[in-house]
PDB file of C-alpha atoms in Angstrom:
ATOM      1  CA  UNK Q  23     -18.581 -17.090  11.007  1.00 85.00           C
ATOM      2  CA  UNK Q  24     -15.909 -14.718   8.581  1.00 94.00           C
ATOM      3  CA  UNK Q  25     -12.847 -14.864   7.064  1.00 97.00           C
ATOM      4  CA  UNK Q  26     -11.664 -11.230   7.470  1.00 97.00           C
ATOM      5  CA  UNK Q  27      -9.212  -9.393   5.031  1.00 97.00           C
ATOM      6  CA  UNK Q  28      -7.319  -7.103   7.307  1.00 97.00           C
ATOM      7  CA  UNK Q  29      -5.294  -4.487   6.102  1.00 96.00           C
ATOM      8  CA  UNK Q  30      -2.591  -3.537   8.585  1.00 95.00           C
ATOM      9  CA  UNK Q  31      -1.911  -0.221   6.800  1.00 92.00           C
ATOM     10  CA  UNK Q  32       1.631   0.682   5.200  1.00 89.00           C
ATOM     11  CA  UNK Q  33       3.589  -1.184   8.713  1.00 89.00           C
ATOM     12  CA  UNK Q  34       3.514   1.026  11.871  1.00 89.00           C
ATOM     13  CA  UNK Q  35       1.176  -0.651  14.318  1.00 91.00           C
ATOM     14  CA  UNK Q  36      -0.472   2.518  14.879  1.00 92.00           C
ATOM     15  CA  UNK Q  37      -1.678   2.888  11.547  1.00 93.00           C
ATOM     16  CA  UNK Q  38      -3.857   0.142  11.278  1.00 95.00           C
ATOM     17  CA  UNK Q  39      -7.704   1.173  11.577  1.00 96.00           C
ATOM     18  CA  UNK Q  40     -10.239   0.660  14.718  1.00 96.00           C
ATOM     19  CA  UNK Q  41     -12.519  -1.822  12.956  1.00 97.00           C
ATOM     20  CA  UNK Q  42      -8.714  -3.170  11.774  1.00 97.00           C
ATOM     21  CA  UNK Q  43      -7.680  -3.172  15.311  1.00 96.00           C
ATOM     22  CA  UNK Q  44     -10.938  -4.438  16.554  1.00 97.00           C
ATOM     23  CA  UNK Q  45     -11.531  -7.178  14.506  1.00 97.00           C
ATOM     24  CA  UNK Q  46      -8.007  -8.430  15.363  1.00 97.00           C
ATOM     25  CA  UNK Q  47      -8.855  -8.663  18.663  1.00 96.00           C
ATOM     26  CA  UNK Q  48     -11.959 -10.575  18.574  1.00 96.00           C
ATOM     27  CA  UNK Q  49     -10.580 -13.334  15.932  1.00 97.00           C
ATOM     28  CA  UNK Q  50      -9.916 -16.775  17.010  1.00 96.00           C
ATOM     29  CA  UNK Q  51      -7.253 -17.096  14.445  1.00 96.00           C
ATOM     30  CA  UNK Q  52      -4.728 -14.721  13.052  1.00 97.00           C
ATOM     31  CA  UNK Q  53      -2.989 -16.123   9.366  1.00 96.00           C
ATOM     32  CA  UNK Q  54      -0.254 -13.471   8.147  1.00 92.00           C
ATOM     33  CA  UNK Q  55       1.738 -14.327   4.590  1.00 87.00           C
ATOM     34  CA  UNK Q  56       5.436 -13.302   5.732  1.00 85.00           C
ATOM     35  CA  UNK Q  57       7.510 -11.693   8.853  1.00 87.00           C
ATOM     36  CA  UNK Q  58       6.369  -7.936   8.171  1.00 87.00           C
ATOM     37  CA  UNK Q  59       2.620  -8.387   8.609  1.00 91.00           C
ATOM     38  CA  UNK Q  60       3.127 -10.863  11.314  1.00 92.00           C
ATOM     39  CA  UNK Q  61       5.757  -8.371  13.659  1.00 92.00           C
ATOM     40  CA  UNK Q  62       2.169  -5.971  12.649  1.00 93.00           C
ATOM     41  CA  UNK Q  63      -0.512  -8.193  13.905  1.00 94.00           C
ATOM     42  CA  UNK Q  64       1.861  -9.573  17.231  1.00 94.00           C
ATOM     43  CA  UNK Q  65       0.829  -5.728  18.284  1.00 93.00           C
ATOM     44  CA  UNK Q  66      -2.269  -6.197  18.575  1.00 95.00           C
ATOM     45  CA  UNK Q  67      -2.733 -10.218  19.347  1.00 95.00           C
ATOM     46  CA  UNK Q  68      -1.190 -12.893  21.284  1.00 94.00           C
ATOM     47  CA  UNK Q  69       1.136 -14.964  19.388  1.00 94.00           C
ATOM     48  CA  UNK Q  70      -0.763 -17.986  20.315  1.00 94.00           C
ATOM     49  CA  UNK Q  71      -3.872 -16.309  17.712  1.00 95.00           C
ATOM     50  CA  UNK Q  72      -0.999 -16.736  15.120  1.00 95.00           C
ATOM     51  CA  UNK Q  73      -1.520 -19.143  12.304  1.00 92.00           C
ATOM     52  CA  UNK Q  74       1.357 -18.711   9.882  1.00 83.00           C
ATOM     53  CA  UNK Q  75       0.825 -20.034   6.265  1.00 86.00           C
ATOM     54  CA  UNK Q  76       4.120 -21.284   4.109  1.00 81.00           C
ATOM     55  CA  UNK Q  77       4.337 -19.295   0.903  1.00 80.00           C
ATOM     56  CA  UNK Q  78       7.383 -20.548  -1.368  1.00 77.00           C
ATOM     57  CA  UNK Q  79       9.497 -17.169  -3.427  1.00 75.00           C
ATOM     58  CA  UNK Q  80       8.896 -18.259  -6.210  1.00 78.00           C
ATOM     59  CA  UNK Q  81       7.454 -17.210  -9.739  1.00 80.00           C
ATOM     60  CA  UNK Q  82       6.504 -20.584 -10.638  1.00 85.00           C
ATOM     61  CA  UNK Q  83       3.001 -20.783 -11.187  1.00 90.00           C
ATOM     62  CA  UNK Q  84       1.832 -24.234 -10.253  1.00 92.00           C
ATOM     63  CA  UNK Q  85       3.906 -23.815  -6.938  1.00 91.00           C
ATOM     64  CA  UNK Q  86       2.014 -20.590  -6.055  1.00 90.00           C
ATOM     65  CA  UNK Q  87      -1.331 -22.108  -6.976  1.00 92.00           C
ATOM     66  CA  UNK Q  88      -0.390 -25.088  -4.589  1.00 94.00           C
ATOM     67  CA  UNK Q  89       0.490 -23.092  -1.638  1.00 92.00           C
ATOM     68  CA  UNK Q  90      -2.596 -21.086  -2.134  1.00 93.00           C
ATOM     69  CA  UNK Q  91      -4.847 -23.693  -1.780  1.00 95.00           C
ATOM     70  CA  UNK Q  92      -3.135 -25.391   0.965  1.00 95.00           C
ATOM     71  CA  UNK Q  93      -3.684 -22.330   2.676  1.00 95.00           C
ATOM     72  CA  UNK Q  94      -7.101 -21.812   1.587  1.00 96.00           C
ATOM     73  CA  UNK Q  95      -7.552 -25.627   3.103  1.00 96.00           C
ATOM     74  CA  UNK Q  96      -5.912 -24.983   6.298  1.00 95.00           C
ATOM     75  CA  UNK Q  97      -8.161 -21.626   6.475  1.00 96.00           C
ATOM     76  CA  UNK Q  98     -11.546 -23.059   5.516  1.00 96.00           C
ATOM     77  CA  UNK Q  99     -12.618 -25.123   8.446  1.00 96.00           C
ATOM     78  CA  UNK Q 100     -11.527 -22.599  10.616  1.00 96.00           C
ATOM     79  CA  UNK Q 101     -13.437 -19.839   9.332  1.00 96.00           C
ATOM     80  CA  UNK Q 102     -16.717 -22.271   9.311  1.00 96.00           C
ATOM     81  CA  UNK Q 103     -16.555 -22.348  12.948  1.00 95.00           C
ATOM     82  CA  UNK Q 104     -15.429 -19.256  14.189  1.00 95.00           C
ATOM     83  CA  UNK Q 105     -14.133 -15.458  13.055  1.00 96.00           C
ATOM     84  CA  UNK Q 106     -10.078 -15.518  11.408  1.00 97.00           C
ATOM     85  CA  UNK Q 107      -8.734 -12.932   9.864  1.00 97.00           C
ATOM     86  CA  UNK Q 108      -5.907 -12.948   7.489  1.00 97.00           C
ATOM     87  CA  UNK Q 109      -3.619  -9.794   7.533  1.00 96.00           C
ATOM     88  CA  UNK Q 110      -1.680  -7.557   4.364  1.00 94.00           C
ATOM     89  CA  UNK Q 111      -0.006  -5.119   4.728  1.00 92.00           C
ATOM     90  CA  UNK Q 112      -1.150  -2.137   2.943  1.00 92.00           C
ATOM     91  CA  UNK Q 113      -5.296  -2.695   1.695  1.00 94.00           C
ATOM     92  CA  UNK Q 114      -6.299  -5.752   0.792  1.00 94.00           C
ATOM     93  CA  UNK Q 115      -7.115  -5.058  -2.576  1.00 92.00           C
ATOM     94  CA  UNK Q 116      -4.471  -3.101  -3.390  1.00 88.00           C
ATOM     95  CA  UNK Q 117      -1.633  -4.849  -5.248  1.00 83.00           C
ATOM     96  CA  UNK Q 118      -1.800  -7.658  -2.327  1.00 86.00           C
ATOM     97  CA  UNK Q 119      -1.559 -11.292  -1.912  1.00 85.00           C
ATOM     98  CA  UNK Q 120      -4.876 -11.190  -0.562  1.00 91.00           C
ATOM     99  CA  UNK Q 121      -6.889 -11.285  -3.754  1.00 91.00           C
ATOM    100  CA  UNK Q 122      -5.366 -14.978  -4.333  1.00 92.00           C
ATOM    101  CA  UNK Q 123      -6.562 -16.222  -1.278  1.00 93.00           C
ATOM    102  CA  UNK Q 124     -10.181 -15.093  -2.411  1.00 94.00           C
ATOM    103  CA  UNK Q 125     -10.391 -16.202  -5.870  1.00 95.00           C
ATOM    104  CA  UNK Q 126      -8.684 -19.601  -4.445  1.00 95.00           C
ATOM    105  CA  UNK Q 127     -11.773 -19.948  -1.669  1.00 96.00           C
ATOM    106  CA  UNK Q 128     -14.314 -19.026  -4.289  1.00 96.00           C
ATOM    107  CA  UNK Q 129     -13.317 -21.288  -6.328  1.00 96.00           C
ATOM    108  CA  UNK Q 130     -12.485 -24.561  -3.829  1.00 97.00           C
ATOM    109  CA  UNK Q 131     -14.788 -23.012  -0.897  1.00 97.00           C
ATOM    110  CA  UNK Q 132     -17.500 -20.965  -1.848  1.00 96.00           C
ATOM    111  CA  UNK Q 133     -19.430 -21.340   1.499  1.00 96.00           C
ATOM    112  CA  UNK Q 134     -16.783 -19.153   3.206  1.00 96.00           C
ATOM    113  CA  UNK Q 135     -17.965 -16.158   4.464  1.00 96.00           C
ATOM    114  CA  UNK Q 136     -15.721 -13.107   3.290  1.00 95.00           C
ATOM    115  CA  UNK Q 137     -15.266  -9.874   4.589  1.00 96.00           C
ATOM    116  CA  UNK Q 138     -12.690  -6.934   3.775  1.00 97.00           C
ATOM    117  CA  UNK Q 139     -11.684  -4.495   5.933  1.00 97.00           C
ATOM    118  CA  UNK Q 140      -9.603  -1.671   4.377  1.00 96.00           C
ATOM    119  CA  UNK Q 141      -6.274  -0.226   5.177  1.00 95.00           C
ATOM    120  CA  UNK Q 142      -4.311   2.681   4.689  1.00 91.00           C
ATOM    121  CA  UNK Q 143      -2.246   2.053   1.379  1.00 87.00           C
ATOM    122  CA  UNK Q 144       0.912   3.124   0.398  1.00 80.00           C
ATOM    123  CA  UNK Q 145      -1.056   4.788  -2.219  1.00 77.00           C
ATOM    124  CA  UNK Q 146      -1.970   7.255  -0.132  1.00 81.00           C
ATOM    125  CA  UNK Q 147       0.716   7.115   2.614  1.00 84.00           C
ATOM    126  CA  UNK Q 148       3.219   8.284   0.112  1.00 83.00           C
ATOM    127  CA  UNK Q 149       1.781  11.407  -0.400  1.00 84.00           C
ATOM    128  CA  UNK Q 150       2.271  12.682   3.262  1.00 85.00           C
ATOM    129  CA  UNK Q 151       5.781  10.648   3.374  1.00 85.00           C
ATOM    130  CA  UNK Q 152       6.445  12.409   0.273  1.00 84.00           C
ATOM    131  CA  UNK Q 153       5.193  15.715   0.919  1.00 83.00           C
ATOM    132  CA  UNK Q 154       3.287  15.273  -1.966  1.00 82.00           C
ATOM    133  CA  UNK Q 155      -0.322  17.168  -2.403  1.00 80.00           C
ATOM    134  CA  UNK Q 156      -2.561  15.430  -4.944  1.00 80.00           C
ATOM    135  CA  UNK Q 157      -5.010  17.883  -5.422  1.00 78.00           C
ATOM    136  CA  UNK Q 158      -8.782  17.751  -6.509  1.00 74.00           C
ATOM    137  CA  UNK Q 159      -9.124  16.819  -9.992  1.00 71.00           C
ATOM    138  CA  UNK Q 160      -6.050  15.667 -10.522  1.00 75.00           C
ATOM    139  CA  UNK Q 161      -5.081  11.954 -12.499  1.00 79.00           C
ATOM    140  CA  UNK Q 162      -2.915   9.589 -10.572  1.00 84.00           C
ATOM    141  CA  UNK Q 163      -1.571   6.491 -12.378  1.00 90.00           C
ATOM    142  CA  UNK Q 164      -0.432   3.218 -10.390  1.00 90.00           C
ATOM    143  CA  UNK Q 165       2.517   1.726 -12.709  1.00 91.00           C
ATOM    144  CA  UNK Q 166       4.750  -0.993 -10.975  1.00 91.00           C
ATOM    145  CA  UNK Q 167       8.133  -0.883 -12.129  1.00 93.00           C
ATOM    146  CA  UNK Q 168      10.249  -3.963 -10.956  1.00 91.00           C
ATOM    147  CA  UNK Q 169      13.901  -4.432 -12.200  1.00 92.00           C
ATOM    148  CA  UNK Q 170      14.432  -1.077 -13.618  1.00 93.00           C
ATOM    149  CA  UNK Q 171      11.248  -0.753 -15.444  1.00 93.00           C
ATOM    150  CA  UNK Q 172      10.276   2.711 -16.320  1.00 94.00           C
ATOM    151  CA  UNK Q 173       6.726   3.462 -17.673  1.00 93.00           C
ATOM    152  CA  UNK Q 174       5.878   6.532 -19.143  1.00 91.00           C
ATOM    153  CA  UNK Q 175       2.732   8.586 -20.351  1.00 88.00           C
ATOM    154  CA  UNK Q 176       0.341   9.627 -17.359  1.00 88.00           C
ATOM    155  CA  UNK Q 177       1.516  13.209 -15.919  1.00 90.00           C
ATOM    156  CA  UNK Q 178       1.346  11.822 -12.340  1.00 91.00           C
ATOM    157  CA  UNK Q 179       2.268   8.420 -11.593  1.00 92.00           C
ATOM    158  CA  UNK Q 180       2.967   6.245  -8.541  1.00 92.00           C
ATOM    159  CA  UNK Q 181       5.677   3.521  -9.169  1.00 93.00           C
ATOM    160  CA  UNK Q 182       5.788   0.552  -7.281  1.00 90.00           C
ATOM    161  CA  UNK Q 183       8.197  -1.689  -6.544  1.00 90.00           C
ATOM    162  CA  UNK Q 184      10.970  -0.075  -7.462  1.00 93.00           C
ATOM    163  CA  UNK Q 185      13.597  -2.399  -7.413  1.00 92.00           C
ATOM    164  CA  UNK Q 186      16.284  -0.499  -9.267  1.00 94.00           C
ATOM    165  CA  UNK Q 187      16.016   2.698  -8.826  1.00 94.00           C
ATOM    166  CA  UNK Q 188      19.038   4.079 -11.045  1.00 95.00           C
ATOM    167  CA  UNK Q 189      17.982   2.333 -13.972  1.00 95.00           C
ATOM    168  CA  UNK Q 190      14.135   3.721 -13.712  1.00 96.00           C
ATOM    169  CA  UNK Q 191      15.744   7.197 -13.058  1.00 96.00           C
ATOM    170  CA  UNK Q 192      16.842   7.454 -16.138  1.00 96.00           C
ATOM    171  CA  UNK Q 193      14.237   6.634 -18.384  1.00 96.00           C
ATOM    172  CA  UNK Q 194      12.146   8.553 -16.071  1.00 96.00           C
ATOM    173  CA  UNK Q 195      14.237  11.560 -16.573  1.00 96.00           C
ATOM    174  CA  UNK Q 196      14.729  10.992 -20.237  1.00 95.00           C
ATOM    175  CA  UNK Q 197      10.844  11.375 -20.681  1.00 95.00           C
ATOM    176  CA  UNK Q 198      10.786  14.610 -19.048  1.00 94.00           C
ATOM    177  CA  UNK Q 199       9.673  13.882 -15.517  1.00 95.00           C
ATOM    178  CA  UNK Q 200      11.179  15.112 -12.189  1.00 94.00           C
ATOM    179  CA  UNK Q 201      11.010  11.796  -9.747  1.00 95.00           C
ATOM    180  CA  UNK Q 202      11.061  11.443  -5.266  1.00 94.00           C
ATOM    181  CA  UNK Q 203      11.628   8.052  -3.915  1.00 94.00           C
ATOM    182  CA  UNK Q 204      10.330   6.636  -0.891  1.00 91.00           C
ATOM    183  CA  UNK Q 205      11.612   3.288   1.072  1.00 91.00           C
ATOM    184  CA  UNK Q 206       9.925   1.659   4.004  1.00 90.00           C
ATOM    185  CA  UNK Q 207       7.555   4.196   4.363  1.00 86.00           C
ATOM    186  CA  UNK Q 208       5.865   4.314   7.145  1.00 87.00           C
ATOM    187  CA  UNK Q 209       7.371   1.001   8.165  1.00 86.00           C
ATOM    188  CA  UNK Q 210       9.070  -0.238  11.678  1.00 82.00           C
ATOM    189  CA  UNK Q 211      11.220  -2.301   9.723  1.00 81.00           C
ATOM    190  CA  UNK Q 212      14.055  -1.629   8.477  1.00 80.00           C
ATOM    191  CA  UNK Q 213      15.271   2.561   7.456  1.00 84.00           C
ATOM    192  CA  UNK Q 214      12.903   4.851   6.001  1.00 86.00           C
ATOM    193  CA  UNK Q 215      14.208   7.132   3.451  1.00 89.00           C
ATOM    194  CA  UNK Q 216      12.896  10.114   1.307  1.00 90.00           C
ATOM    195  CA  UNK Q 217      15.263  11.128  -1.954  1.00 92.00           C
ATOM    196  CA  UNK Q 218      15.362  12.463  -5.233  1.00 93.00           C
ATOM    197  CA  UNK Q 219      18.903  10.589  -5.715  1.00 94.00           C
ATOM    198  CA  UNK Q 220      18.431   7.148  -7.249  1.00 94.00           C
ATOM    199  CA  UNK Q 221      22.416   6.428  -6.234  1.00 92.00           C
ATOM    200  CA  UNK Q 222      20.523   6.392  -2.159  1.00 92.00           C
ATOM    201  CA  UNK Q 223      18.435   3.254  -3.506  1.00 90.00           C
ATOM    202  CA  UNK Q 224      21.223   1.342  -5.469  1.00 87.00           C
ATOM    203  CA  UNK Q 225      20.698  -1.532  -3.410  1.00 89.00           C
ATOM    204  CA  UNK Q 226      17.113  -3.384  -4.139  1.00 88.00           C
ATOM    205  CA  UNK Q 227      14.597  -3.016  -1.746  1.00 87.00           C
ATOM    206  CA  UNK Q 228      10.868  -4.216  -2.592  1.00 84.00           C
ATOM    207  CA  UNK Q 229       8.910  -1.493  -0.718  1.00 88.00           C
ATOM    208  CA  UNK Q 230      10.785   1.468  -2.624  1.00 92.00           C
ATOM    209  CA  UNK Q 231       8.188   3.130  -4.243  1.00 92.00           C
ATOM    210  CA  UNK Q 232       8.544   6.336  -6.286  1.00 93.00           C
ATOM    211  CA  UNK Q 233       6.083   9.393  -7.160  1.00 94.00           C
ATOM    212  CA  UNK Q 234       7.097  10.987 -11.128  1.00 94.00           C
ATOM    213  CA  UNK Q 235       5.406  14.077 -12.206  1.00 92.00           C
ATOM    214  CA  UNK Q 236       5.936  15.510 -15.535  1.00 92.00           C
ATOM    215  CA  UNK Q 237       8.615  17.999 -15.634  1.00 89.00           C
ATOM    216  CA  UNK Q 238       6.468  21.030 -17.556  1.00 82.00           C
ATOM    217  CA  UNK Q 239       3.029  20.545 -15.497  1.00 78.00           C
ATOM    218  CA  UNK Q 240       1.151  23.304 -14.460  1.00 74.00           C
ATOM    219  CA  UNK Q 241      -1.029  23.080 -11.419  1.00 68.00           C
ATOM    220  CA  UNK Q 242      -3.103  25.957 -10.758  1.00 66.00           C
ATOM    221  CA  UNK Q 243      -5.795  25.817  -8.003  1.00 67.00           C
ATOM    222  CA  UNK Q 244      -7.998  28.721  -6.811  1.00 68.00           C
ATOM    223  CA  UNK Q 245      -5.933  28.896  -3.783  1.00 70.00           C
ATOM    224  CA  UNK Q 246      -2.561  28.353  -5.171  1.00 67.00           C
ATOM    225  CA  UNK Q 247      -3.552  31.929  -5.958  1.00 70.00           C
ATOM    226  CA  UNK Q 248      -2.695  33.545  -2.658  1.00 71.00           C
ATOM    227  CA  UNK Q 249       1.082  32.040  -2.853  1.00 66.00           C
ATOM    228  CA  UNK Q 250       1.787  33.348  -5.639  1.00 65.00           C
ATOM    229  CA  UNK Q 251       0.006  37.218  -5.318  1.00 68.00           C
ATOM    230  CA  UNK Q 252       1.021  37.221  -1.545  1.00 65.00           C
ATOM    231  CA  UNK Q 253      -2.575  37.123  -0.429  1.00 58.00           C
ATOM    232  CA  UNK Q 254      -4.513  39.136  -2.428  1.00 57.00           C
ATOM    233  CA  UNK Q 255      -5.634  37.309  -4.894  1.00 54.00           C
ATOM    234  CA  UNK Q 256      -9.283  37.540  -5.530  1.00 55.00           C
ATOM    235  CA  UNK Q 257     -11.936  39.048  -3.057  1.00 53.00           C
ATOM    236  CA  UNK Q 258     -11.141  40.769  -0.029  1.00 50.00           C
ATOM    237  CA  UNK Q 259      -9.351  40.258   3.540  1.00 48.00           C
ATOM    238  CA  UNK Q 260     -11.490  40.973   6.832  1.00 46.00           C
ATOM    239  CA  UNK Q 261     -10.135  44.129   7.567  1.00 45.00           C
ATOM    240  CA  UNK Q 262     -11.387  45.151   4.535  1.00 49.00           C
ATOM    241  CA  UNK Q 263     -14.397  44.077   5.100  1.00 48.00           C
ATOM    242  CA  UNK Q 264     -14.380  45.764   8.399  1.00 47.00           C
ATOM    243  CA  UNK Q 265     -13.284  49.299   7.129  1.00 48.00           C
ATOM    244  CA  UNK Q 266     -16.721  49.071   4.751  1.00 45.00           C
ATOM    245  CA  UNK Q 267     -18.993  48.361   7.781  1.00 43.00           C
TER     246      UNK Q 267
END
């Protein structure tokens, strides 16, 4: 008998994996955080599976640590008897609420049985939102950057929570990097939307994310090569090859 850490992947229902998907399907109970992952998991179960938990928005810390282990209470016995899965959007261990929920049943209910099954993060969904190639060998940096925050250093870096856009455009800019928002990415919810103009994002939206990449950066593959020769960069085509035979 599990408790299963399902991520639902960035918030189109088609996203979420096959072992996701699967394990869904098969649990007895279903406990999602907030609307988004809920209108997520209602694709795949019954809403009868559904066992919402009551999480107060709040930064208050004894609040938070009391709603996490009433949750972790209401969870426990449950997952004792049968399979339950609780869902995130995003991956589970990827700046989620999921990692309270397991240091809260380690710590009040060790004999749960834990299990994590990964989903596609907006870590990585940005960069095909995006159009953005990281390639191999290159350094990524995860910075958040809440109420205009705007951290600097790394030559790649993926903000999250971008909450005012303007304001971390400009001390983005100011430190010499060239910035691309993305909102709702990948999301059912609400209006996606791919810029480079902060004055799109005035408005606060948690799930704006943004990708900054230092203005003077030089990326230069083997095969960036050919784009930039027209093709004949390096070794030769097949009708050369041919000619010689």
């Amino acid at each position: 008998m599990t408790l299963y850490g399902v991520g639902l992947g960035p918030g189109e229902a088609d996203l979420v994996t096959v072992r996701g998907k699967r394990v869904l399907e098969n649990a007895d109970v279903v406990y999602s955080p907030g609307r988004l992952s809920r209108s997520v998991a209602l694709e795949h179960v019954s809403e009868e599976t559904i066992g919402d938990l009551d999480f107060p928005m709040t930064k208050d810390e004894a609040k938070l640590r009391a709603a996490w282990k009433a949750a972790a209470a209401e969870i426990a016995p449950n997952a004792r008897e049968g399979d339950v899965a609780f869902v995130t959007l995003g991956d589970p261990n990827v700046y989620s609420t999921f990692g309270h929920l397991r240091r809260t049943l380690e710590a009040f209910h060790p004999d749960v049985d834990l299990e994590i099954v990964p989903g596609v993060s907006a870590v990585t969904a940005f960069a095909t939102a995006l159009g953005v190639e990281i390639e191999a060998g290159a350094g990524l940096s995860l910075r958040e950057a809440a109420n205009g925050a705007a951290p600097t250093g790394p030559d790649r870096m993926i903000l999250f929570k971008v909450t005012d856009a303007p304001a971390t455009h400009e001390g983005l800019v100011d430190a010499g990097y060239d910035v691309t928002y993305g909102r709702r990415l990948f999301m059912e919810q609400g209006e996606t939307l791919v810029t480079a103009d902060p004055s799109a994002l005035a408005d606060r939206d948690y799930y704006t994310l943004a990708y900054a990449e230092k203005r003077d950066l030089e990326i230069d593959s083997a095969t960036a090569a050919f784009a930039r020769d027209g093709g004949s960069a390096g070794g030769s085509s097949a009708s050369d090859d041919h000619e010689r035979t």
